Short mmCIF file of C-alpha atoms in Angstrom, two decimals:
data_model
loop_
_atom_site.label_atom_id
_atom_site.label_comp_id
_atom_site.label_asym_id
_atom_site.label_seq_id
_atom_site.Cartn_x
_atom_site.Cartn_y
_atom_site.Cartn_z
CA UNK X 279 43.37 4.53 10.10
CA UNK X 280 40.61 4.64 7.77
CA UNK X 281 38.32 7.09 6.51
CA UNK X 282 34.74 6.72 5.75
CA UNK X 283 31.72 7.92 3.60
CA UNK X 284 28.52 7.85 5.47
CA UNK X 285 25.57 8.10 2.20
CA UNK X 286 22.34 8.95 4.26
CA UNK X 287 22.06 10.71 7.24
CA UNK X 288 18.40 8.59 8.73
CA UNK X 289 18.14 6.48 11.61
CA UNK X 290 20.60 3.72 9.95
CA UNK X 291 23.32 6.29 8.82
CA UNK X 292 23.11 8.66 12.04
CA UNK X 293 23.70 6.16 14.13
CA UNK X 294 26.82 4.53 12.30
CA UNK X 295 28.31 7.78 11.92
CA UNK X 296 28.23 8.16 15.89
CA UNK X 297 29.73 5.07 16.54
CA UNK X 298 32.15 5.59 13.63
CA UNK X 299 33.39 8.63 16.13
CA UNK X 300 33.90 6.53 18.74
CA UNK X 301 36.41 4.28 17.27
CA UNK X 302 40.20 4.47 16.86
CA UNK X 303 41.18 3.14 13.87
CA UNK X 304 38.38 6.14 11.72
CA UNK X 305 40.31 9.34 10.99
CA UNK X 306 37.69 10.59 9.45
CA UNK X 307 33.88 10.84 8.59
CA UNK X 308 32.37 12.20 5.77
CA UNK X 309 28.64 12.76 6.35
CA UNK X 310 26.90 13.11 3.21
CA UNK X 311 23.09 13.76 2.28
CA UNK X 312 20.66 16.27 0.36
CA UNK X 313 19.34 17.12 3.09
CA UNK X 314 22.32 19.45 4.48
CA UNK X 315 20.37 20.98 7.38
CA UNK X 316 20.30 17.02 9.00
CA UNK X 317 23.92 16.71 7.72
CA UNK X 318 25.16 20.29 9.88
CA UNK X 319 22.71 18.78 13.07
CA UNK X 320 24.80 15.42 13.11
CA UNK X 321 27.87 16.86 12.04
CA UNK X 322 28.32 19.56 15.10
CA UNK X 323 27.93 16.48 17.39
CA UNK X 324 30.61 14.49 16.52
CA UNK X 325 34.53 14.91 16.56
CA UNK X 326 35.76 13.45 13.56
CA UNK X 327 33.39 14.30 10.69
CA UNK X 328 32.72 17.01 7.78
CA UNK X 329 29.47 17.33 5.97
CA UNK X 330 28.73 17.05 2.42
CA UNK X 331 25.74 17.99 0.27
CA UNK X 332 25.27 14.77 -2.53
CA UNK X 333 22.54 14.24 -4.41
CA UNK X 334 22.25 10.33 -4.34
CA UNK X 335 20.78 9.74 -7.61
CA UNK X 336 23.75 11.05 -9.67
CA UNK X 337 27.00 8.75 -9.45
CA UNK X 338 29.14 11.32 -10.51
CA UNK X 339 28.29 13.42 -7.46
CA UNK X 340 29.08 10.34 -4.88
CA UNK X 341 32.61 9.92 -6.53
CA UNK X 342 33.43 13.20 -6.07
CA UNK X 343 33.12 13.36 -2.54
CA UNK X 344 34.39 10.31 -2.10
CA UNK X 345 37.55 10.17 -3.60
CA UNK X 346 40.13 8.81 -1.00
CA UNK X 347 37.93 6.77 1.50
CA UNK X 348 38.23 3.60 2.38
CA UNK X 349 35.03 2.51 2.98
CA UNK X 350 31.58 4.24 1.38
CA UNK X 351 28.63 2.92 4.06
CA UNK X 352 25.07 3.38 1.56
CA UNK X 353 22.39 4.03 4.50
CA UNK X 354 19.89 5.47 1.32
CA UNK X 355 17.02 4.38 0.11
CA UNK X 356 17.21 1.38 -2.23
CA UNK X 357 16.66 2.81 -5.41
CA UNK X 358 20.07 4.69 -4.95
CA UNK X 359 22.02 1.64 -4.92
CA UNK X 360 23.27 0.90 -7.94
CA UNK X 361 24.59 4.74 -7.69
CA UNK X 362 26.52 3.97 -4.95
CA UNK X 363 27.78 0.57 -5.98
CA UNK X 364 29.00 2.03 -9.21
CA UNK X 365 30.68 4.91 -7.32
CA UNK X 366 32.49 2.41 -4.78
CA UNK X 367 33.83 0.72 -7.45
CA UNK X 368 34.70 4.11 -9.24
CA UNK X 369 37.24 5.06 -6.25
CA UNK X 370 38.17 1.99 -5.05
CA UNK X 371 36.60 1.67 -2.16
CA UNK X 372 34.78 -1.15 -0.09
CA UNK X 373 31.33 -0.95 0.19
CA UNK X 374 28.47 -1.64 2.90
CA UNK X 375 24.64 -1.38 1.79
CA UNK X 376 21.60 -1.89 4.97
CA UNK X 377 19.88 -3.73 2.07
CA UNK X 378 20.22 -5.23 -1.43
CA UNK X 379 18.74 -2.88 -4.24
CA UNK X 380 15.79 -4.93 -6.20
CA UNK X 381 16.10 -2.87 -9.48
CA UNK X 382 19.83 -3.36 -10.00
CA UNK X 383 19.46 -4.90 -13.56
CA UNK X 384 16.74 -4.92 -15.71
CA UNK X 385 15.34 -8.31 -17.19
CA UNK X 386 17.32 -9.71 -19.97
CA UNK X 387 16.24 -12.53 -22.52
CA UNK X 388 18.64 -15.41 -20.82
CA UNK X 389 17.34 -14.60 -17.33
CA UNK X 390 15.14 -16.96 -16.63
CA UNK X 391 14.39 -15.99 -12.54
CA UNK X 392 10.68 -14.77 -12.62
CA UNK X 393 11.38 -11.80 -10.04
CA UNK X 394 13.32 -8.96 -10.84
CA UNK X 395 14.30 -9.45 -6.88
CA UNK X 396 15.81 -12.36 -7.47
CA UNK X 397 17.54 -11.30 -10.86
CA UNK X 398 18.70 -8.10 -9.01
CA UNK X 399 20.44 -10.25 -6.10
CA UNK X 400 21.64 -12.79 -8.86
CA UNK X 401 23.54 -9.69 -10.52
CA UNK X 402 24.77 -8.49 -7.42
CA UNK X 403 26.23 -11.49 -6.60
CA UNK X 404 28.18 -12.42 -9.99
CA UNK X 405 28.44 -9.04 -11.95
CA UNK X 406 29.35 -6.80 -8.72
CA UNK X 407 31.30 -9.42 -7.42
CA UNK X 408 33.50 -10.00 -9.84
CA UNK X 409 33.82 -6.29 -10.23
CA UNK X 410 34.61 -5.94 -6.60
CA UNK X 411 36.70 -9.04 -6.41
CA UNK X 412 39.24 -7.33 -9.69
CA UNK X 413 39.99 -4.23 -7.29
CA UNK X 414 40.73 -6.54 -4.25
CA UNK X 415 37.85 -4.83 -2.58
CA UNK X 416 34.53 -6.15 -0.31
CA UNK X 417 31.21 -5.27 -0.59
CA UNK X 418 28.56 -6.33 1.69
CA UNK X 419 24.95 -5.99 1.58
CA UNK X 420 21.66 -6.35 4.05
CA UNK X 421 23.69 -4.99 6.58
CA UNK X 422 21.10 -4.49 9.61
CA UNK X 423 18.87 -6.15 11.88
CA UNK X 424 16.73 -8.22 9.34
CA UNK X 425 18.05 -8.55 7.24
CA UNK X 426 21.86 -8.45 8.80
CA UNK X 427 21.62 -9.94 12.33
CA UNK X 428 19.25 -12.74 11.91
CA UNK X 429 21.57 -13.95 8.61
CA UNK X 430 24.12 -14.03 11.08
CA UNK X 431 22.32 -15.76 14.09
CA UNK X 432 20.96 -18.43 11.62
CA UNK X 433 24.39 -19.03 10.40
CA UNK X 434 25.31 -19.70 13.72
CA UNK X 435 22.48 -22.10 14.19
CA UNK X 436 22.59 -24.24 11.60
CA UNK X 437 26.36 -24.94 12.34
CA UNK X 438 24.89 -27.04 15.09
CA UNK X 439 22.95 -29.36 12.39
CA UNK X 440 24.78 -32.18 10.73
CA UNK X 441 21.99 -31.18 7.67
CA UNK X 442 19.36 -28.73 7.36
CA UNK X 443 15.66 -29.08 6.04
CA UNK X 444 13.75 -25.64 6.77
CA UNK X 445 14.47 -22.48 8.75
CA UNK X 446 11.93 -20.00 9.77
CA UNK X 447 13.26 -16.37 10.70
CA UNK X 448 10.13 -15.09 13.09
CA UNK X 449 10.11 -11.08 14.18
CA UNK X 450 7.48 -9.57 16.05
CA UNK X 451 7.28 -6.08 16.83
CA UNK X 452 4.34 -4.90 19.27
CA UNK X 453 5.48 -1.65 20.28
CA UNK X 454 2.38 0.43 20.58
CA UNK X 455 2.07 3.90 22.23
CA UNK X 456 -1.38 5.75 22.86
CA UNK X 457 -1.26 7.63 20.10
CA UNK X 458 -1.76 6.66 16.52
CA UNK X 459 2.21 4.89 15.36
CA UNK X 460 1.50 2.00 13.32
CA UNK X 461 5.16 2.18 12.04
CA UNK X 462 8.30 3.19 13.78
CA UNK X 463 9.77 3.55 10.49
CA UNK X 464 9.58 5.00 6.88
CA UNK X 465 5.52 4.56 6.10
CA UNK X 466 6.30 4.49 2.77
CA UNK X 467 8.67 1.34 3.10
CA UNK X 468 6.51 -0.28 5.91
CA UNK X 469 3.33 -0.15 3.51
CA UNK X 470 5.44 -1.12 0.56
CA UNK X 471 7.34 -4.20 1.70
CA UNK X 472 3.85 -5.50 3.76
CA UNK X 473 2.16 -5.38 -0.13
CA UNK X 474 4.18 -6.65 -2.23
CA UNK X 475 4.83 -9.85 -3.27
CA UNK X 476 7.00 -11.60 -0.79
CA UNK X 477 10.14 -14.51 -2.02
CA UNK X 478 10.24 -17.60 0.12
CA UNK X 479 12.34 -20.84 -0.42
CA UNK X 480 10.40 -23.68 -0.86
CA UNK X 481 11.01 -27.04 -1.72
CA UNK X 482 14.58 -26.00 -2.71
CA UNK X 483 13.14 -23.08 -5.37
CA UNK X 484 12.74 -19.47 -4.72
CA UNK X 485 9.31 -18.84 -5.31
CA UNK X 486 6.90 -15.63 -4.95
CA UNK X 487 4.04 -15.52 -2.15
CA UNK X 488 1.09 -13.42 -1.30
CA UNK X 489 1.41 -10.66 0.77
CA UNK X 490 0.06 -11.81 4.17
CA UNK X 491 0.28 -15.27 3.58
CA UNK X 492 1.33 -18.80 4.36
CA UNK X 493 0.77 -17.66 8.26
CA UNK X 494 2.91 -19.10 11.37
CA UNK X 495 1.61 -19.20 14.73
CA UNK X 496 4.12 -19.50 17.88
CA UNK X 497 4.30 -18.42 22.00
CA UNK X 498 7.12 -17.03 22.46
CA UNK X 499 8.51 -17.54 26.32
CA UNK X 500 9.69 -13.41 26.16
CA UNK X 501 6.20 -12.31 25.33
CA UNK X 502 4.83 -14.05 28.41
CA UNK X 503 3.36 -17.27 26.19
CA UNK X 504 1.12 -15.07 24.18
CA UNK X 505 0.24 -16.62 20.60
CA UNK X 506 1.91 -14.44 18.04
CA UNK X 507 0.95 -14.22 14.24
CA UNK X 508 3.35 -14.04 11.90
CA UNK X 509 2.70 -14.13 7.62
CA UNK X 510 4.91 -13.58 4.71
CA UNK X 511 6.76 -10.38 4.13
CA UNK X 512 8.91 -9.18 1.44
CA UNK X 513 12.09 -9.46 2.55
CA UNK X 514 15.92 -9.69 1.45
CA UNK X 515 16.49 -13.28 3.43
CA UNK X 516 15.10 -16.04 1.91
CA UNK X 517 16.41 -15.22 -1.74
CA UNK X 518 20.18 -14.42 -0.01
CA UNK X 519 19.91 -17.47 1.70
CA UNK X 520 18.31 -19.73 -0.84
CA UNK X 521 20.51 -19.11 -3.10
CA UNK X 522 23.24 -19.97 -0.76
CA UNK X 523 21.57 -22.65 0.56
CA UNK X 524 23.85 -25.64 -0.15
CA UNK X 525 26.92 -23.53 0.61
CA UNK X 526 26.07 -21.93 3.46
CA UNK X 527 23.11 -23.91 5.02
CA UNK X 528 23.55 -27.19 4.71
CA UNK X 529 21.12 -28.33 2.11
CA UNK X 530 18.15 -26.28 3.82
CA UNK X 531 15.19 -26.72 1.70
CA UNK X 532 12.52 -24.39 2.83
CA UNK X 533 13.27 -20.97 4.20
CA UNK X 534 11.26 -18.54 5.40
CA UNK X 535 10.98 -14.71 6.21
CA UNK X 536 8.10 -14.01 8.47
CA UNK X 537 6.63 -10.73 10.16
CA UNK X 538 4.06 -9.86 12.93
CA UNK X 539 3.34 -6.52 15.39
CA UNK X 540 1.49 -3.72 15.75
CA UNK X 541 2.14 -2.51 11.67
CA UNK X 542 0.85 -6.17 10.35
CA UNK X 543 -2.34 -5.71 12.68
CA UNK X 544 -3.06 -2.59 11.04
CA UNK X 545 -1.83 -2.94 7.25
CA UNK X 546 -3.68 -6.55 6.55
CA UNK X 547 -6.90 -5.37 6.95
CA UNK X 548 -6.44 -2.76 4.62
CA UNK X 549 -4.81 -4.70 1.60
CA UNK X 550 -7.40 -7.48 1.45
CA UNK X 551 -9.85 -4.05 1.26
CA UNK X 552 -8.00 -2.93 -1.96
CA UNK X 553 -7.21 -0.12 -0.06
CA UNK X 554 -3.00 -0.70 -0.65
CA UNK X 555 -3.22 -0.85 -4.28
CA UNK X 556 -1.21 0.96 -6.93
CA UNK X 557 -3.87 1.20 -9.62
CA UNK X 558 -5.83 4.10 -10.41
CA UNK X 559 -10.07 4.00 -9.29
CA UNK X 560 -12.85 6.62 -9.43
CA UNK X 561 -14.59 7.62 -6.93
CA UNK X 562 -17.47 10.11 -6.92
CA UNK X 563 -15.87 11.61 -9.98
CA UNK X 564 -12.53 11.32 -8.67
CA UNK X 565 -9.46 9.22 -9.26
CA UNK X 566 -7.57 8.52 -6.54
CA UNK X 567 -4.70 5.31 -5.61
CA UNK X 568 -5.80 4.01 -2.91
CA UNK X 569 -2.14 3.41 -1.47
CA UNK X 570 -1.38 7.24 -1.49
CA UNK X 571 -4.92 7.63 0.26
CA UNK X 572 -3.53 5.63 3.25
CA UNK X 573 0.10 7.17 2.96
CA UNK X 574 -1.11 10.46 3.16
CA UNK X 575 -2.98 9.50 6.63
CA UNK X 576 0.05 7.90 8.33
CA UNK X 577 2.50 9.64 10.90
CA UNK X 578 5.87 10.01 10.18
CA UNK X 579 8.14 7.83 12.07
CA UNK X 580 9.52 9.62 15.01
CA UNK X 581 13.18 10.69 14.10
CA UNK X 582 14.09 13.36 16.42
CA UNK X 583 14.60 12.85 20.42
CA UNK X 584 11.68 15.70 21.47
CA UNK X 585 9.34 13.76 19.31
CA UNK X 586 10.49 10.19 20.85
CA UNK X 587 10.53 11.36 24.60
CA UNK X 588 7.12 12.69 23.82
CA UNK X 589 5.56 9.66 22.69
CA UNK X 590 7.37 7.96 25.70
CA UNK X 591 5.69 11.01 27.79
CA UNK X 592 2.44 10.03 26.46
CA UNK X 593 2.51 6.34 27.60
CA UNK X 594 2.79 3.24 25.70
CA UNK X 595 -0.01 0.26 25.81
CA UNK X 596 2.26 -2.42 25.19
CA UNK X 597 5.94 -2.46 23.97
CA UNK X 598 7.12 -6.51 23.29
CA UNK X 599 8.26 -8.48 20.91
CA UNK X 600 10.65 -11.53 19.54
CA UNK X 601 13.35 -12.21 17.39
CA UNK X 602 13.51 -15.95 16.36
CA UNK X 603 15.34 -18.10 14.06
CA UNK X 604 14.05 -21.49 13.82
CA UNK X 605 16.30 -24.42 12.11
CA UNK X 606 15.05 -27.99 11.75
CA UNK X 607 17.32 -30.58 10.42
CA UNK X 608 19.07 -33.69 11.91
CA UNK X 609 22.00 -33.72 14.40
CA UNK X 610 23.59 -37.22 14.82
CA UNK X 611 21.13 -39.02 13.35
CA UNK X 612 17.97 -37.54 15.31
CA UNK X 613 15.17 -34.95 14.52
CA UNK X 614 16.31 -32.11 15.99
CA UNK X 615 15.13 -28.28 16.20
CA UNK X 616 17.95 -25.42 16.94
CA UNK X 617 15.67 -22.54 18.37
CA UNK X 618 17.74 -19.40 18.68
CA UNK X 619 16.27 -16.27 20.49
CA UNK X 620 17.46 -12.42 20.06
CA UNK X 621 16.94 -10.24 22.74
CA UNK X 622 17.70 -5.83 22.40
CA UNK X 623 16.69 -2.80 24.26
CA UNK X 624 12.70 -1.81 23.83
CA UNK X 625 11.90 1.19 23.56
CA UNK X 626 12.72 2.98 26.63
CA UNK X 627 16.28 1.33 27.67
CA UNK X 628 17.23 2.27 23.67
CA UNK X 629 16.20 5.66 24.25
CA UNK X 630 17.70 6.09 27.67
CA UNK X 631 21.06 4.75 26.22
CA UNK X 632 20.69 6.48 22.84
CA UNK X 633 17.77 8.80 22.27
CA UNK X 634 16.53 6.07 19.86
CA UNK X 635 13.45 3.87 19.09
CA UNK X 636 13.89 0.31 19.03
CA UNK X 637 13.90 -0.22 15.77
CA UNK X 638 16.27 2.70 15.44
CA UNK X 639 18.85 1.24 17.82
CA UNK X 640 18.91 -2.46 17.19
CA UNK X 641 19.23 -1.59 12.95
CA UNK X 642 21.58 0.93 13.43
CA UNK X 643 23.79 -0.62 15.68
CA UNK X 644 23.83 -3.81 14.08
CA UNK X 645 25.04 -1.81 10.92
CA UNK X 646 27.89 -0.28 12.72
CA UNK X 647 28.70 -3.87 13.50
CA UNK X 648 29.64 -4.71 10.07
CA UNK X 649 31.35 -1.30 9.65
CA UNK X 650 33.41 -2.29 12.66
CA UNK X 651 34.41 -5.18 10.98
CA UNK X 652 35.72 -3.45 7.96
CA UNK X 653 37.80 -0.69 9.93
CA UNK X 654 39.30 -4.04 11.94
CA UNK X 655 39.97 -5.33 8.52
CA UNK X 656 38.01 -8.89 9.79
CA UNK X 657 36.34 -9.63 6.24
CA UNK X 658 39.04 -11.86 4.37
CA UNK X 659 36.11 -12.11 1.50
CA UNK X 660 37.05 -10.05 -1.69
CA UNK X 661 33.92 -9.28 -4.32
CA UNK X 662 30.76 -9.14 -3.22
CA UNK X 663 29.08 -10.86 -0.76
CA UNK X 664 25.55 -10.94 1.89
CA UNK X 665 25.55 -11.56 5.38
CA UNK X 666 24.69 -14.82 5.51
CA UNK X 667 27.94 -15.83 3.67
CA UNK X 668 30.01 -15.18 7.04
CA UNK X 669 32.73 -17.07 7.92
CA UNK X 670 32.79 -19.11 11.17
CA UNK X 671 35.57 -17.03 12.98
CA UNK X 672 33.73 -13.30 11.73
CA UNK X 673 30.03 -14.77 12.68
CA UNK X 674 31.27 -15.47 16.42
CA UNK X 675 33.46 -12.26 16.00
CA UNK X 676 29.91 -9.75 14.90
CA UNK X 677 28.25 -12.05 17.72
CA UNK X 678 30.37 -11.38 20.97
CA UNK X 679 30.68 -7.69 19.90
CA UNK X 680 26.61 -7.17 19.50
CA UNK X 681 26.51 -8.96 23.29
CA UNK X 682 28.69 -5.79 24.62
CA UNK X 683 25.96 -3.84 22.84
CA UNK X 684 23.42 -5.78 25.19
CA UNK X 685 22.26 -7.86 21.66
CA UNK X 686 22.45 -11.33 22.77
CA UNK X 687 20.86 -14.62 21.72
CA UNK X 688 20.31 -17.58 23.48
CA UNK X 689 20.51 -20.94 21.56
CA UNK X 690 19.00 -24.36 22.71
CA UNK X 691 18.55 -27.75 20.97
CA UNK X 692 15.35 -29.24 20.91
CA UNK X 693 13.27 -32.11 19.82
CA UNK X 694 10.43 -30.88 16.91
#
């Protein structure tokens, strides 16, 4: 039986607490956020778990509540990550983060990586691990949909190359209602991660691309043949997976992250205005940031099931989408291209089943996934590792359980 610390009480960590209660082999569930009025709504709803107050920047207030547990799931923002890394390690614990935190280290003089991203994952990786790997303990990181699930479908893909040259990850979100929703989550993260410098793999080198950029087009058969537009994003993927590239994907030498929807329609315009920018202009007198401008005009994402079934209420214009990995690569001596399709609730089944969004359901339950796997002690791993360094045996294992979740992929072999 083990017992687990929920950090973060959003979309992500709600929804893995929930399933937590479902399962036989959790005694218990600490819920745990600064927010204790969310923690008390999620915590009278479920069977097994207690709520704690934490602030998540301190790590001395994380190891206090978390002495004894087994397993400390970190569904807060990134910036608390180290925090809850150090405080795993602190109790002994194995640890589960949705993402990978960028600021994890700070530059040193032999570091030569030119993003901190990329130094951050580097650290995670060696430091962490080793850390980890000394208390016979597992972390894993970028433990959702994307990234999460689509490291896991592409390692299933590329097992069907004899070697690997590129792999594209493609996701498309065009959920739109009739009101104003660009984003069906955090704003803030949405704007941030569509202006920032993205990391691809290229030519077997991490390297840093333009926000918007280096743009893909595809039809995708499940959005009726429609072209789709997809550009760079900044994204956990490529530098997990280039860095594992030999190891883990056969030699791949380009590898890409791409994103497209309803949010990229609406943020692209306004970054090639100036108008997501950091820096400090005057206006009439005025200074202002231009990002915080927009911020300030955007929605919230809908969190709560009146505000969801409202929305619904209200109508949508479209809600489609696609969830692609792409590998190219030769298979018994031939070109070959492994095309590998995702398909999850939209909006209205995951809200039916769940009281969710989309986005809400497919990233939280694809979390729970890998918690699953810790509570049926699958991960033979010990340090510190991402999901796209899987074994076969827990890759088909995450795979057949998302299918009784209705996430399933089709996979077909094709000629480029």
């Amino acid at each position: 039986m083990k017992k687990v610390l929920v950090l973060g009480v959003g979309a992500q960590g709600t929804t893995v607490a929930q399933r937590l209660d479902e399962e036989p082999g959790v005694s218990e569930i600490i819920c745990a956020d600064y927010d204790m009025e969310a923690v008390e709504n999620l915590v009278k709803t479920l069977g097994k778990a207690r709520g704690m107050q934490v602030d998540g920047s301190k790590t001395e207030e994380i190891i206090k509540i978390a002495q004894g547990v087994d397993i400390l799931v970190n569904a807060m923002p990134i910036e608390y990550s180290k925090q809850a890394l150090d405080a795993a390690l602190a109790v002994k614990a194995n640890y589960q983060d949705f993402a990978a935190g960028t600021g994890i280290v700070e530059e040193t003089d032999d570091d030569t990586s030119k993003s901190g991203w990329i130094r951050g994952i580097k650290y995670m990786y060696s430091d962490y691990g080793r850390r980890f790997a000394e208390i016979g303990k597992t972390a894993v990181i970028g433990t959702g949909a994307a990234p999460g699930l689509v490291c896991v479908v592409a390692r299933r893909a590329v097992r069907e190359l004899d070697t690997c040259e590129d792999i594209f990850m493609l996701v498309y979100e065009g959920c739109e209602p009739k009101r104003f929703q660009p984003f069906w989550w955090s704003p803030l993260n949405a704007l941030s991660d569509m202006s920032e410098t993205g990391i691809a793999y290229i030519n077997g080198e991490l390297v840093e691309t333009e926000a918007f950029g280096l743009p893909e087009r595809r039809r995708f058969p499940e959005m009726g043949g429609k072209e789709a537009v997809m550009v760079e994003h900044a994204h956990d993927e490529p530098v997990y997976m280039g860095l594992n590239a030999d190891q883990f994907f056969k030699g791949a030498k380009n590898i890409y992250f791409k994103y497209g929807g309803v949010g990229v329609d609406f943020a692209r315009p306004l970054y090639r205005a100036g108008l997501l920018s950091h820096e400090e202009v005057e206006i009439d007198g005025q200074m202002i940031v231009p990002f915080d401008v927009i911020l300030h005009h955007l929605p919230p994402a809908p969190k709560y099931r009146e505000e969801i079934q409202e929305i619904l209420d209200e109508g949508l214009i479209r809600d489609e989408g696609a969830f692609v990995v792409e590998c190219y690569g030769v298979k018994n001596g031939k070109e070959v291209m492994v095309d590998a399709h995702v398909f999850a609730p939209g909006i209205e089944d995951a809200f039916a089943r769940s009281g969710l969004t989309a986005e809400m359901y497919q990233t939280g339950q694809c979390g729970f996934l890998f918690t699953k796997m810790f509570i049926e002690d699958k991960y033979t791993q010990k340090g510190l590792v991402s999901t796209d360094m899987l074994t076969d045996e827990q890759v088909d294992y995450y795979l057949d359980c998302a299918a009784k979740l209705d996430i399933t992929f089709t996979l077909e072999i094709k000629q480029p």
